[in-house]
């Protein structure tokens, strides 16, 4: 007889949960519940999660009403095992020695478990989940000892129409919840999980996060359509949409207007203020300029159509933009070069000096990079851009809006009529700041952007601040990915190892201005700089020299980042490892080689030749170890070979090796792989017909040297021993 299995509804109702935590909390709740159900023998239930600013919920369907009786057979220790082992097995099974079965000198236990109603099991299961829930940050409240992301008000937990007696943080589960804080604050009784969403929607709560997001998008679309005559479009911002979705339970989109007196401020200032501080959606005109309209996502439905909400938000925005106007006017009174003088008092790192010291290093490195980026560049432009690239860090505007660093420097450079390339470099040298950001493409911008990121990487590695696990406080992984993208997308032939060893990076660990640092420590031992505290131990912690393996550490770090960068394009990590085994540090060449090798391995000839290569390499490794010698391709005497298959293979290898090497030098890697593919059939015939370890010692040695020829011919392109499979 078929019947519908009951559903479980669990809701944790609390004070406002930070929007950034919603998605992870839903995923964690699903995973923890699934693992817990698996432990009690239940698998396959369908789960659906919900989150709003004040609740996290889960509905699990098709859960059996009870766990049936089970019989499990467990294999134990041998009958002559130490007493401690046997006692441990007895404790595990809950049986006595006479209840065990002796099968051929091994104890077996048959354990019977009586079934229980699922509701009884769910109580402990859910309480365990709540006690171990992995919130990024949690808190205690009142006199309680348990922690939750925010003070917990109620727990709704029903299974098969009945309340599951869950208790957590002094709160006992019931069958009630609440709707919108202002529009429907009364208690709502839920008798069945099926009615959970619908009853909340009637109480002005859209529990499903994806539905709320779509609801916002639809309202935004209607606004855009309504004012399309003005040519207005939404400035795309998926991150803001996700955040706003987590801030409201019943979204109501309204349109406000920016006061005209602030419309001449830089577009980025207006957008940053609206986005970062007020969570407004910015709108753009057809020409890309900023519209004077913006969209508010309110959490209220009002009788006046939102007029009071709009007026209040416009008033707040005016106050915020008034501050922006003040900083804009004040900053322009002083040229960037004067602002740059203030960088000497801003600490970059206690072991590395001030940001002014960092600028000096950036300038030296940027000038060195000119040779590789564009030898025809005006070095004065590169030097000027490097000298001013960090100047806006001490301006009032960037102090108020740190996310505008670089951007404001570009505006100020434009206003003081700096060269266009200098202006662009100041604005763009932080790019790319993420996978969706564009990379600099103008030569001066490339030089300064690379110099800035490379200096940070080498500096931090030199003083032992390399990333470990998930810890990366200086965003060095992002900096390395930025360097890789700039190099690859601009097709730069830049040897990385030169950057790791070139001055001034070679003397970073022992900061040049030790006297200044010591004086600073004496004058203000607890002064907090821009980034880190300069403390009493900073001088003592200065390294004596750059670590001997600094270049090697950085090289390995970059190769690991390159693998991450290319993973999305389908590039195999072992292929990258194979092509960099010779220490190649030209990223453009590495990627070209890797693409050629991967394409080769995807073909039938490549797969079969790889098998032949591995067979040859394995035989060589075994025989060289046994003979305590090395069989070199250069020692092969073709005239000593006897069989047609080996003679033909040796002749082809001699001919192909030279051609492959020439193609490798010319970086024609695809053509080189085509020549390698021609070896597939002769190698197959060789292994089919030839006995390598024959009784004739001299002939055996020559055949082993022929295997070395196969290995060396392929290793000229990549170390195929590192290819998996």
Short mmCIF file of N, CA, C and O in Angstrom, two decimals, residues 10-17 29 52-57 126-127 129-131 133 135 138-157 166-174 176-178 181:
data_model
loop_
_atom_site.label_atom_id
_atom_site.label_comp_id
_atom_site.label_asym_id
_atom_site.label_seq_id
_atom_site.Cartn_x
_atom_site.Cartn_y
_atom_site.Cartn_z
N UNK A 10 11.21 23.41 9.56
CA UNK A 10 12.01 24.00 10.63
C UNK A 10 12.27 25.46 10.28
O UNK A 10 12.75 25.76 9.19
N UNK A 11 11.95 26.37 11.21
CA UNK A 11 12.24 27.79 11.01
C UNK A 11 12.89 28.35 12.27
O UNK A 11 12.40 28.14 13.38
N UNK A 12 13.99 29.05 12.08
CA UNK A 12 14.67 29.76 13.17
C UNK A 12 14.42 31.25 12.97
O UNK A 12 14.87 31.84 11.98
N UNK A 13 13.68 31.85 13.90
CA UNK A 13 13.25 33.24 13.77
C UNK A 13 14.07 34.09 14.74
O UNK A 13 14.08 33.84 15.95
N UNK A 14 14.75 35.12 14.22
CA UNK A 14 15.68 35.88 15.05
C UNK A 14 15.66 37.36 14.68
O UNK A 14 14.86 37.80 13.85
N UNK A 15 16.56 38.11 15.32
CA UNK A 15 16.80 39.48 14.87
C UNK A 15 17.48 39.43 13.49
O UNK A 15 17.86 38.37 13.02
N UNK A 16 17.68 40.60 12.88
CA UNK A 16 18.14 40.66 11.50
C UNK A 16 19.49 39.96 11.27
O UNK A 16 20.49 40.26 11.92
N UNK A 17 19.49 39.04 10.31
CA UNK A 17 20.70 38.31 9.91
C UNK A 17 21.39 39.11 8.80
O UNK A 17 20.74 39.53 7.84
N UNK A 29 22.69 24.71 6.06
CA UNK A 29 21.56 24.02 6.67
C UNK A 29 21.18 22.78 5.87
O UNK A 29 20.92 21.71 6.42
N UNK A 52 15.23 35.03 5.05
CA UNK A 52 14.86 36.44 4.99
C UNK A 52 15.72 37.14 6.04
O UNK A 52 16.47 36.48 6.76
N UNK A 53 15.63 38.45 6.15
CA UNK A 53 16.43 39.11 7.18
C UNK A 53 16.22 38.55 8.59
O UNK A 53 17.11 38.61 9.41
N UNK A 54 15.02 37.97 8.84
CA UNK A 54 14.73 37.55 10.22
C UNK A 54 14.52 36.05 10.38
O UNK A 54 14.14 35.60 11.46
N UNK A 55 14.77 35.27 9.34
CA UNK A 55 14.50 33.84 9.49
C UNK A 55 15.36 32.99 8.56
O UNK A 55 15.77 33.43 7.49
N UNK A 56 15.63 31.78 9.03
CA UNK A 56 16.28 30.75 8.23
C UNK A 56 15.41 29.51 8.38
O UNK A 56 15.10 29.10 9.51
N UNK A 57 15.00 28.92 7.26
CA UNK A 57 14.03 27.82 7.34
C UNK A 57 14.38 26.71 6.37
O UNK A 57 15.11 26.92 5.39
N UNK A 126 18.10 17.78 15.17
CA UNK A 126 17.99 19.22 14.92
C UNK A 126 18.75 20.02 15.97
O UNK A 126 19.43 21.00 15.66
N UNK A 127 18.65 19.61 17.23
CA UNK A 127 19.38 20.32 18.28
C UNK A 127 20.88 20.25 18.04
O UNK A 127 21.61 21.22 18.27
N UNK A 129 22.32 20.07 15.07
CA UNK A 129 22.60 20.99 13.96
C UNK A 129 22.69 22.42 14.46
O UNK A 129 23.61 23.17 14.10
N UNK A 130 21.76 22.82 15.31
CA UNK A 130 21.73 24.19 15.81
C UNK A 130 22.95 24.50 16.68
O UNK A 130 23.52 25.59 16.62
N UNK A 131 23.36 23.53 17.48
CA UNK A 131 24.51 23.74 18.35
C UNK A 131 25.81 23.88 17.58
O UNK A 131 26.75 24.53 18.04
N UNK A 133 26.05 24.96 14.26
CA UNK A 133 25.85 25.67 12.99
C UNK A 133 27.02 26.62 12.73
O UNK A 133 27.40 27.41 13.61
N UNK A 135 28.00 29.59 11.62
CA UNK A 135 27.89 31.01 11.28
C UNK A 135 29.30 31.64 11.27
O UNK A 135 30.12 31.33 12.13
N UNK A 138 28.92 34.74 15.42
CA UNK A 138 27.71 34.49 16.20
C UNK A 138 27.82 35.23 17.53
O UNK A 138 28.86 35.81 17.84
N UNK A 139 26.76 35.20 18.31
CA UNK A 139 26.75 36.00 19.54
C UNK A 139 25.94 35.30 20.62
O UNK A 139 25.12 34.42 20.35
N UNK A 140 26.20 35.70 21.86
CA UNK A 140 25.39 35.30 23.00
C UNK A 140 24.48 36.47 23.37
O UNK A 140 24.78 37.61 23.08
N UNK A 141 23.40 36.19 24.04
CA UNK A 141 22.51 37.27 24.49
C UNK A 141 21.89 36.87 25.84
O UNK A 141 21.77 35.68 26.16
N UNK A 142 21.55 37.89 26.58
CA UNK A 142 20.98 37.63 27.90
C UNK A 142 21.97 36.87 28.77
O UNK A 142 23.17 37.10 28.74
N UNK A 143 21.46 35.94 29.55
CA UNK A 143 22.31 35.13 30.43
C UNK A 143 22.63 33.78 29.81
O UNK A 143 23.22 32.92 30.45
N UNK A 144 22.24 33.59 28.55
CA UNK A 144 22.43 32.30 27.90
C UNK A 144 23.87 32.02 27.51
O UNK A 144 24.69 32.93 27.39
N UNK A 145 24.18 30.75 27.29
CA UNK A 145 25.53 30.33 26.91
C UNK A 145 25.61 29.93 25.44
O UNK A 145 26.68 29.89 24.87
N UNK A 146 24.47 29.58 24.84
CA UNK A 146 24.50 29.16 23.43
C UNK A 146 24.70 30.38 22.54
O UNK A 146 24.47 31.53 22.96
N UNK A 147 25.14 30.14 21.33
CA UNK A 147 25.37 31.23 20.38
C UNK A 147 24.55 31.02 19.12
O UNK A 147 24.28 29.89 18.71
N UNK A 148 24.15 32.13 18.53
CA UNK A 148 23.46 32.12 17.23
C UNK A 148 23.85 33.42 16.55
O UNK A 148 24.42 34.32 17.18
N UNK A 149 23.56 33.53 15.29
CA UNK A 149 24.01 34.70 14.54
C UNK A 149 23.45 36.00 15.14
O UNK A 149 24.13 37.03 15.19
N UNK A 150 22.22 35.95 15.59
CA UNK A 150 21.56 37.07 16.25
C UNK A 150 20.60 36.49 17.30
O UNK A 150 20.24 35.31 17.23
N UNK A 151 20.17 37.28 18.28
CA UNK A 151 19.25 36.75 19.30
C UNK A 151 18.06 36.02 18.69
O UNK A 151 17.38 36.54 17.80
N UNK A 152 17.84 34.80 19.18
CA UNK A 152 16.80 33.94 18.63
C UNK A 152 15.49 34.18 19.39
O UNK A 152 15.46 34.16 20.62
N UNK A 153 14.39 34.39 18.62
CA UNK A 153 13.09 34.67 19.24
C UNK A 153 12.19 33.44 19.30
O UNK A 153 11.48 33.24 20.28
N UNK A 154 12.19 32.66 18.24
CA UNK A 154 11.29 31.51 18.23
C UNK A 154 11.80 30.43 17.29
O UNK A 154 12.61 30.71 16.39
N UNK A 155 11.32 29.21 17.54
CA UNK A 155 11.62 28.07 16.66
C UNK A 155 10.29 27.47 16.23
O UNK A 155 9.44 27.16 17.08
N UNK A 156 10.11 27.33 14.95
CA UNK A 156 8.94 26.65 14.40
C UNK A 156 9.42 25.29 13.90
O UNK A 156 10.30 25.23 13.03
N UNK A 157 8.90 24.22 14.46
CA UNK A 157 9.34 22.89 14.03
C UNK A 157 8.17 21.93 14.11
O UNK A 157 7.71 21.57 15.21
N UNK A 166 11.87 20.46 20.02
CA UNK A 166 13.24 20.97 19.95
C UNK A 166 13.38 22.12 20.93
O UNK A 166 12.48 22.95 21.09
N UNK A 167 14.53 22.19 21.60
CA UNK A 167 14.82 23.29 22.51
C UNK A 167 16.24 23.76 22.27
O UNK A 167 17.17 22.95 22.20
N UNK A 168 16.41 25.08 22.15
CA UNK A 168 17.75 25.63 21.87
C UNK A 168 17.81 27.07 22.37
O UNK A 168 16.92 27.88 22.08
N UNK A 169 18.83 27.36 23.14
CA UNK A 169 19.03 28.72 23.63
C UNK A 169 17.90 29.23 24.49
O UNK A 169 17.59 30.43 24.49
N UNK A 170 17.25 28.31 25.23
CA UNK A 170 16.14 28.71 26.08
C UNK A 170 14.84 28.89 25.33
O UNK A 170 13.83 29.30 25.91
N UNK A 171 14.84 28.59 24.03
CA UNK A 171 13.63 28.72 23.21
C UNK A 171 13.10 27.34 22.87
O UNK A 171 13.85 26.48 22.38
N UNK A 172 11.84 27.09 23.12
CA UNK A 172 11.22 25.81 22.81
C UNK A 172 10.41 25.94 21.52
O UNK A 172 9.75 26.94 21.28
N UNK A 173 10.48 24.90 20.73
CA UNK A 173 9.80 24.91 19.43
C UNK A 173 8.28 24.92 19.59
O UNK A 173 7.74 24.37 20.56
N UNK A 174 7.64 25.56 18.64
CA UNK A 174 6.19 25.57 18.59
C UNK A 174 5.73 25.48 17.14
O UNK A 174 6.49 25.08 16.26
N UNK A 176 4.29 28.26 15.54
CA UNK A 176 3.94 29.63 15.15
C UNK A 176 5.17 30.38 14.64
O UNK A 176 6.31 30.06 14.98
N UNK A 177 4.89 31.38 13.84
CA UNK A 177 5.92 32.31 13.37
C UNK A 177 5.28 33.69 13.31
O UNK A 177 4.14 33.88 13.76
N UNK A 178 5.98 34.64 12.72
CA UNK A 178 5.44 35.99 12.57
C UNK A 178 5.69 36.48 11.15
O UNK A 178 6.64 36.05 10.49
N UNK A 181 7.53 42.71 10.08
CA UNK A 181 7.67 43.37 11.37
C UNK A 181 6.61 44.46 11.58
O UNK A 181 6.10 44.63 12.70
#
